[in-house]
GROMACS .gro file of C-alpha atoms in nm:
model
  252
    1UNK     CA    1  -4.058  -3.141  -4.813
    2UNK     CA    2  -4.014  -3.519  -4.778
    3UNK     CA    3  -3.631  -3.498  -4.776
    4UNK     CA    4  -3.705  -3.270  -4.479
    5UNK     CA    5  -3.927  -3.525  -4.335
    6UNK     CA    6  -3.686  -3.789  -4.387
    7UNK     CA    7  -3.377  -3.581  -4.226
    8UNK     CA    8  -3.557  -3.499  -3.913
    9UNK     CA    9  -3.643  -3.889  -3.900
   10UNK     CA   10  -3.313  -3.967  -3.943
   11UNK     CA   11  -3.195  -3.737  -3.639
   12UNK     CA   12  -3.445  -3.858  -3.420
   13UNK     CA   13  -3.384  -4.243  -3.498
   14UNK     CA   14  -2.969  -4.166  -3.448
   15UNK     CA   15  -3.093  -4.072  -3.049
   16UNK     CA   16  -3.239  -4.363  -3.017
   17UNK     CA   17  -2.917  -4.572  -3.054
   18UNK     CA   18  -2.710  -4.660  -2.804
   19UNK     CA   19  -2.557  -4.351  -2.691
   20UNK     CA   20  -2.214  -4.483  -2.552
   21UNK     CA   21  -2.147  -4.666  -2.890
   22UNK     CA   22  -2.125  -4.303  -3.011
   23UNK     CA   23  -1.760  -4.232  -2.832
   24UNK     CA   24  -1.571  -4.282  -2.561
   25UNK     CA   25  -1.454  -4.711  -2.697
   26UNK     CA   26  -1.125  -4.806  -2.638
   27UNK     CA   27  -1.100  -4.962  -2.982
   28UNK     CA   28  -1.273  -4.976  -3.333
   29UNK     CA   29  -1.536  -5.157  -3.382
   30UNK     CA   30  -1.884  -5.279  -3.531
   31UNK     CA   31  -2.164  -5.380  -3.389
   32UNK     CA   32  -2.596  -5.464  -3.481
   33UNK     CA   33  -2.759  -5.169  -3.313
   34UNK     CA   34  -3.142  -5.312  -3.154
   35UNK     CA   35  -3.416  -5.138  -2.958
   36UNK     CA   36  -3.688  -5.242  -2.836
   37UNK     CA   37  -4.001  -5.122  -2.698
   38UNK     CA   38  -4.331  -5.230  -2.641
   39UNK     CA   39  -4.656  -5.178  -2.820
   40UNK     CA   40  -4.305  -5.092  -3.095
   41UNK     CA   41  -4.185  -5.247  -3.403
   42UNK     CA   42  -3.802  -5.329  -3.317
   43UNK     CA   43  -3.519  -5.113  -3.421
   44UNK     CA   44  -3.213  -5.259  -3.624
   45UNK     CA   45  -2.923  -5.102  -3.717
   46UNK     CA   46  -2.572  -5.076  -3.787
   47UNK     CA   47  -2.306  -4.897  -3.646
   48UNK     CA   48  -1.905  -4.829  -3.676
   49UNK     CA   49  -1.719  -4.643  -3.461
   50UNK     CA   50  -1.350  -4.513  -3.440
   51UNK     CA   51  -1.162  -4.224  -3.311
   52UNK     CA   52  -1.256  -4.052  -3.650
   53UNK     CA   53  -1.602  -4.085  -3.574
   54UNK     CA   54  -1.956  -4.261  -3.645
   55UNK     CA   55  -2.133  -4.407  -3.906
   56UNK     CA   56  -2.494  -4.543  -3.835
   57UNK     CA   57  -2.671  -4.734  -4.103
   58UNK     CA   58  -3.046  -4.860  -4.105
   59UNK     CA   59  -3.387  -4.797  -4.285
   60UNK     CA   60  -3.677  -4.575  -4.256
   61UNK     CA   61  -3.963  -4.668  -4.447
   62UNK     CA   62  -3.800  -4.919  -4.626
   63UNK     CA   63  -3.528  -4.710  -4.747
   64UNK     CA   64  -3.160  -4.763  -4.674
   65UNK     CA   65  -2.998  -4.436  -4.514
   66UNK     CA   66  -2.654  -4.380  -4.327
   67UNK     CA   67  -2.607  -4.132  -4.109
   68UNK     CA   68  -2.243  -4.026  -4.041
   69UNK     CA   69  -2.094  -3.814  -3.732
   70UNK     CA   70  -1.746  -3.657  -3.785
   71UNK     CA   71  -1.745  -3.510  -3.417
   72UNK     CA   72  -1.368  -3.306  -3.473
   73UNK     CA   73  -1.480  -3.131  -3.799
   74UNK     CA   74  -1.879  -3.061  -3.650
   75UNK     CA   75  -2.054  -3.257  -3.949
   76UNK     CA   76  -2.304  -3.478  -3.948
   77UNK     CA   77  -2.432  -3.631  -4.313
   78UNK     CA   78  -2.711  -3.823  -4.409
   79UNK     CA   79  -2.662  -4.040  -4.714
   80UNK     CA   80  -2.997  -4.178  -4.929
   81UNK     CA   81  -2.833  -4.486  -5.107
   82UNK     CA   82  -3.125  -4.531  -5.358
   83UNK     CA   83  -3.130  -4.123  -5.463
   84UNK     CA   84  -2.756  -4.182  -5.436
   85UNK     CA   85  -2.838  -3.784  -5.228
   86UNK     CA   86  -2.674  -3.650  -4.894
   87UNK     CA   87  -2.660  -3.354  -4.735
   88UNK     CA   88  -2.462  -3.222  -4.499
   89UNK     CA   89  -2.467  -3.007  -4.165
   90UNK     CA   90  -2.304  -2.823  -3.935
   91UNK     CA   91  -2.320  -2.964  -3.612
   92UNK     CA   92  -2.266  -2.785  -3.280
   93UNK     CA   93  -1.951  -2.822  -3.116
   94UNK     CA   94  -1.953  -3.116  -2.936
   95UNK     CA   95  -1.570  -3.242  -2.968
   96UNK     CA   96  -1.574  -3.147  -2.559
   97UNK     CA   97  -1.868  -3.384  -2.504
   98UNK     CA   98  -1.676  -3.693  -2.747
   99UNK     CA   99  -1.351  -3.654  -2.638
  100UNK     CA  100  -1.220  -3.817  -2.287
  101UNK     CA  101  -1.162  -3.551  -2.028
  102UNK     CA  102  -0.831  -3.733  -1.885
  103UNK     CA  103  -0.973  -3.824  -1.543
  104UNK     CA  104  -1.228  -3.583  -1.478
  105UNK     CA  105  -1.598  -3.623  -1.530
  106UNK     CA  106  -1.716  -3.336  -1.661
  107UNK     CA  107  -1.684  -3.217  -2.055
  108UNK     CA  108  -1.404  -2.951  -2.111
  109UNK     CA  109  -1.680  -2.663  -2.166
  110UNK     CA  110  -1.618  -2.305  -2.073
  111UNK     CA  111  -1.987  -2.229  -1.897
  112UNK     CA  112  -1.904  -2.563  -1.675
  113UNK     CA  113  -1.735  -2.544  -1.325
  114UNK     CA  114  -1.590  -2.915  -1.248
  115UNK     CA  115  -1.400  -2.925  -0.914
  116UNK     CA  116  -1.235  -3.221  -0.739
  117UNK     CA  117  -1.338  -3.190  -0.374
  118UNK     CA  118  -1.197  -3.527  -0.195
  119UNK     CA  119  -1.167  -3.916  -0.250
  120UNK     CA  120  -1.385  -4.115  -0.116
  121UNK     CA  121  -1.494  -4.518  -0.083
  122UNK     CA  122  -1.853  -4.644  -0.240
  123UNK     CA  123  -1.876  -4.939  -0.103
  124UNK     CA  124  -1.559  -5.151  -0.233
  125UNK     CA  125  -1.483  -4.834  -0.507
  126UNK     CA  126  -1.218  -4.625  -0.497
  127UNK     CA  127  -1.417  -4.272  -0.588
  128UNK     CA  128  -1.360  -3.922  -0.626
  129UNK     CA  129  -1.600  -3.686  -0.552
  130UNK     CA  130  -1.623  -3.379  -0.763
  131UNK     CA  131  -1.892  -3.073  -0.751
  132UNK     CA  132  -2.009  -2.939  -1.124
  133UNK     CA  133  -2.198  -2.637  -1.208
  134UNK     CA  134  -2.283  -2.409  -1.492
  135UNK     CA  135  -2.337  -2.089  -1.590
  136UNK     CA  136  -2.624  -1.931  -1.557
  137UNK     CA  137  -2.781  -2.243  -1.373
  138UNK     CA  138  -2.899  -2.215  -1.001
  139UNK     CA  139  -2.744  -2.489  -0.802
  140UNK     CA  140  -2.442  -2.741  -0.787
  141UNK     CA  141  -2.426  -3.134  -0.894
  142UNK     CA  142  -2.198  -3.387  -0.661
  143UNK     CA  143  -2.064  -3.653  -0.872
  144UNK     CA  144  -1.885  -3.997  -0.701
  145UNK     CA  145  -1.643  -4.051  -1.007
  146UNK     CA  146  -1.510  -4.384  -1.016
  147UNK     CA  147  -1.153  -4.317  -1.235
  148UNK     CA  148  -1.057  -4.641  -1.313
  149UNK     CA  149  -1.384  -4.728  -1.516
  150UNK     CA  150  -1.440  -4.364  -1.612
  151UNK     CA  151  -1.805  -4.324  -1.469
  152UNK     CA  152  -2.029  -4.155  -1.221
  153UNK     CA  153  -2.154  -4.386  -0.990
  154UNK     CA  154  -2.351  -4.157  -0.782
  155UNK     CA  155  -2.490  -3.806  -0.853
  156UNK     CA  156  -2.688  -3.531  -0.634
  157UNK     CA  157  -2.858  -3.320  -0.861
  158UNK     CA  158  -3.008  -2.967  -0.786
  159UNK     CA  159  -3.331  -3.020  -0.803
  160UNK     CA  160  -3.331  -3.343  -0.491
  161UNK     CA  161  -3.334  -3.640  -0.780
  162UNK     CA  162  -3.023  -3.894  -0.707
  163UNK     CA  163  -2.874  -4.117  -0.951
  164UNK     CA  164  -2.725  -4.417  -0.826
  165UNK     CA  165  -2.544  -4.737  -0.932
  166UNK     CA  166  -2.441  -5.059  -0.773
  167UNK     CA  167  -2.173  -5.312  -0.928
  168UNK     CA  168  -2.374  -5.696  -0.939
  169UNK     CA  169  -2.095  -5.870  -1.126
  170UNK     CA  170  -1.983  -6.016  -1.401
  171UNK     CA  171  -2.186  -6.120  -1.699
  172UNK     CA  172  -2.173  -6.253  -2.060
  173UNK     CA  173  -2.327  -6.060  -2.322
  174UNK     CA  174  -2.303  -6.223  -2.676
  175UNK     CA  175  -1.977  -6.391  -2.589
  176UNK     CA  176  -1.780  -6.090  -2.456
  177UNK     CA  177  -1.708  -6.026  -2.081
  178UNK     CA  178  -1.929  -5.755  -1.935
  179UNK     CA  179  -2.004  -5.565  -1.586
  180UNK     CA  180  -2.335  -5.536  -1.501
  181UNK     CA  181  -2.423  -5.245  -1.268
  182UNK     CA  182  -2.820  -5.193  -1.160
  183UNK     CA  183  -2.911  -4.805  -1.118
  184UNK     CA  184  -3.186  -4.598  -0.901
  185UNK     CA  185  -3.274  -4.319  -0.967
  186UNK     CA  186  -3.480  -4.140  -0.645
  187UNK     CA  187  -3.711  -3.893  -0.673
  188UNK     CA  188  -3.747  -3.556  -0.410
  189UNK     CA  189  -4.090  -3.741  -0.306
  190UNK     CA  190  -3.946  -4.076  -0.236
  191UNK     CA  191  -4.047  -4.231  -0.584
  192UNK     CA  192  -3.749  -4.471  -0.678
  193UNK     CA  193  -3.779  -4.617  -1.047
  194UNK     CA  194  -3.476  -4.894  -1.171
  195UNK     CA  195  -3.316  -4.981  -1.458
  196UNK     CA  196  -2.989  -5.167  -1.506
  197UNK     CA  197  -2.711  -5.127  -1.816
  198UNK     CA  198  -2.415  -5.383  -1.914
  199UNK     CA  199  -2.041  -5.271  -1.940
  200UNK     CA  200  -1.828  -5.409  -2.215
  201UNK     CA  201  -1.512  -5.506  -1.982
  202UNK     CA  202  -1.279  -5.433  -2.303
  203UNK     CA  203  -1.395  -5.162  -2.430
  204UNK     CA  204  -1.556  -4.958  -2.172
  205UNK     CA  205  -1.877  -4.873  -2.339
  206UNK     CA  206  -2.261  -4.950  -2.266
  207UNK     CA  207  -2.367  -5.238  -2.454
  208UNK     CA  208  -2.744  -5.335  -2.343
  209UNK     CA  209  -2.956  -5.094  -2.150
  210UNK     CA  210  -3.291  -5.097  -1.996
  211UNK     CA  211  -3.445  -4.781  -1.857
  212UNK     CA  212  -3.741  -4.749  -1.613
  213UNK     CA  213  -3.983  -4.754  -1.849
  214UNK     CA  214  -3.905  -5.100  -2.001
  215UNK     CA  215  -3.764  -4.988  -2.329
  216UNK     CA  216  -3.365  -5.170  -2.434
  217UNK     CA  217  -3.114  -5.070  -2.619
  218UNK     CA  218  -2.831  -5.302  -2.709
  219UNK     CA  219  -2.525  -5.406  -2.905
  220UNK     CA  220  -2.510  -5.700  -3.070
  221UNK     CA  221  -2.245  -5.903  -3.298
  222UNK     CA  222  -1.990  -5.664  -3.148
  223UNK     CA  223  -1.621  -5.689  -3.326
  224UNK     CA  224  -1.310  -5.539  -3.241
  225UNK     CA  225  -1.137  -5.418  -3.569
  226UNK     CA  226  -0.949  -5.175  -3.721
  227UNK     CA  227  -1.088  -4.820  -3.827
  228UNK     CA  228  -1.129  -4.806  -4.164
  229UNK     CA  229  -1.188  -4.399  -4.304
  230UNK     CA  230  -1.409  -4.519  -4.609
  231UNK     CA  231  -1.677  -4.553  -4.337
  232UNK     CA  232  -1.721  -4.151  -4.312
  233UNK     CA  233  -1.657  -4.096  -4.685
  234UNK     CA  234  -1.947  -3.966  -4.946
  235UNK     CA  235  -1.937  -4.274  -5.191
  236UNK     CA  236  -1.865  -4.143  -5.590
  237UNK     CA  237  -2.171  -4.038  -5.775
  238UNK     CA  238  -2.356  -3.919  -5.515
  239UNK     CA  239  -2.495  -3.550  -5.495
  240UNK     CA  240  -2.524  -3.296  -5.234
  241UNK     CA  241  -2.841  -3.127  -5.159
  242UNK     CA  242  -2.945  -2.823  -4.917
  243UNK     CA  243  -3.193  -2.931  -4.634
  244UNK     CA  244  -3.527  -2.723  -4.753
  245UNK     CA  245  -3.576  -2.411  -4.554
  246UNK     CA  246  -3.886  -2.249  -4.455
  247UNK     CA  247  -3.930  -1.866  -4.530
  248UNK     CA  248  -4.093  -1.857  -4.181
  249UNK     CA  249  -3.909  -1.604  -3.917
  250UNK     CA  250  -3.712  -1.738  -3.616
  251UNK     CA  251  -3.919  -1.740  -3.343
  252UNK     CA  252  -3.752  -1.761  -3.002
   0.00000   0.00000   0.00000
């Protein structure tokens, strides 16, 4: 029952990382994963990121675990270093969500309609505006896609909300060259709440965060480097176990 504890801990700790640092980098690299929050402990980790995939590595309750995300086989693994354990899951398929969509915004899935309808300025941007839909879901999303950079800068949603950004300049974050961009997001009743995020210019990934509610995420000590595989292997001596299942009936 613990190690079920523990995994379900583990999952819910890997969402609160930074969720760019998770794909979509130019390059390789490492970084100190921190989050902060108040009335909160803060939130260390690790992380290493290629093309291959993820590894995450921090504590809970003392203990050191590593998570590891292997997006093109569907795996994810969580590794106990003191039990010298793991086990291992199958993960949905989410090599659509990881992988770049060459130029469009939307994720190459089969239940999602993503149309180019015209290009378009926002403010000093070159954009592209594009209309997205799913299956099965009432109403359409317009997206202002800014190609270059590879984000939305602007989104209608279905439901009234808006999602906006606006390019303040250029910053430093921990020594590297970085975009900041302040966002609104605007509520059908007029309620606007803001929050702002920083761009690594090199790499093209989200490296500090703060959302409306005051809570940061950020990437520290980041290093450019080159992938190494050992990252996503099971070390030697260390022994697979089955996640504990309940003898409970699926309930939908």
């Amino acid at each position: 029952m613990r190690t079920a504890i523990i995994f379900l801990a583990v999952s819910l700790y890997l969402s609160l990382a930074p969720h760019a640092a998770t794909a979509g980098a130019k390059k390789p690299f490492t970084a100190t994963t921190v989050q902060m929050m108040r009335n909160a402990a803060d939130q260390h980790g690790n992380i290493y990121v290629s093309d291959q995939g993820m590894r995450f590595e921090f504590k809970e309750n003392g203990r050191d675990v590593v998570q590891i995300i292997l997006p093109e086989q569907n795996i994810m693994r969580v590794l106990f270093l003191a039990d010298k354990i793991y086990m291992e899951v199958q993960t949905p398929n989410n090599k659509a969500s990881m992988a770049d969509n060459k130029g469009a915004p939307c994720p190459k899935i089969p239940a999602m309609t993503c149309t180019k309808i015209s290009v378009d300025k926002f403010g000093e941007l070159d954009v592209e505006r594009w209309t997205q839909s799913m299956k099965g879901v009432q109403g359409v999303s317009t997206l202002w896609w800014e190609p270059k950079r590879k984000m939305v800068v602007r989104q209608h949603y279905p439901d009234g909300r808006i999602m906006q950004l606006s390019l303040v300049g250029n910053v430093d974050h921990y020594g590297r060259a970085a975009e900041r961009w302040n966002i609104s997001y605007a509520q059908p009743n007029g309620q606007v709440v803001k929050a702002h995020r920083l761009v690594d210019t090199d790499l093209g990934i989200i490296v500090y965060e703060r959302d409306p509610s005051g809570m940061t995420r950020e990437l520290r000590n980041l290093k450019v480097v080159t992938g190494d595989p050992a990252w996503f292997k099971v070390p030697n001596g260390f022994t697979r176990v089955e996640q504990p299942q309940t003898n409970k009936p699926a309930q939908q």
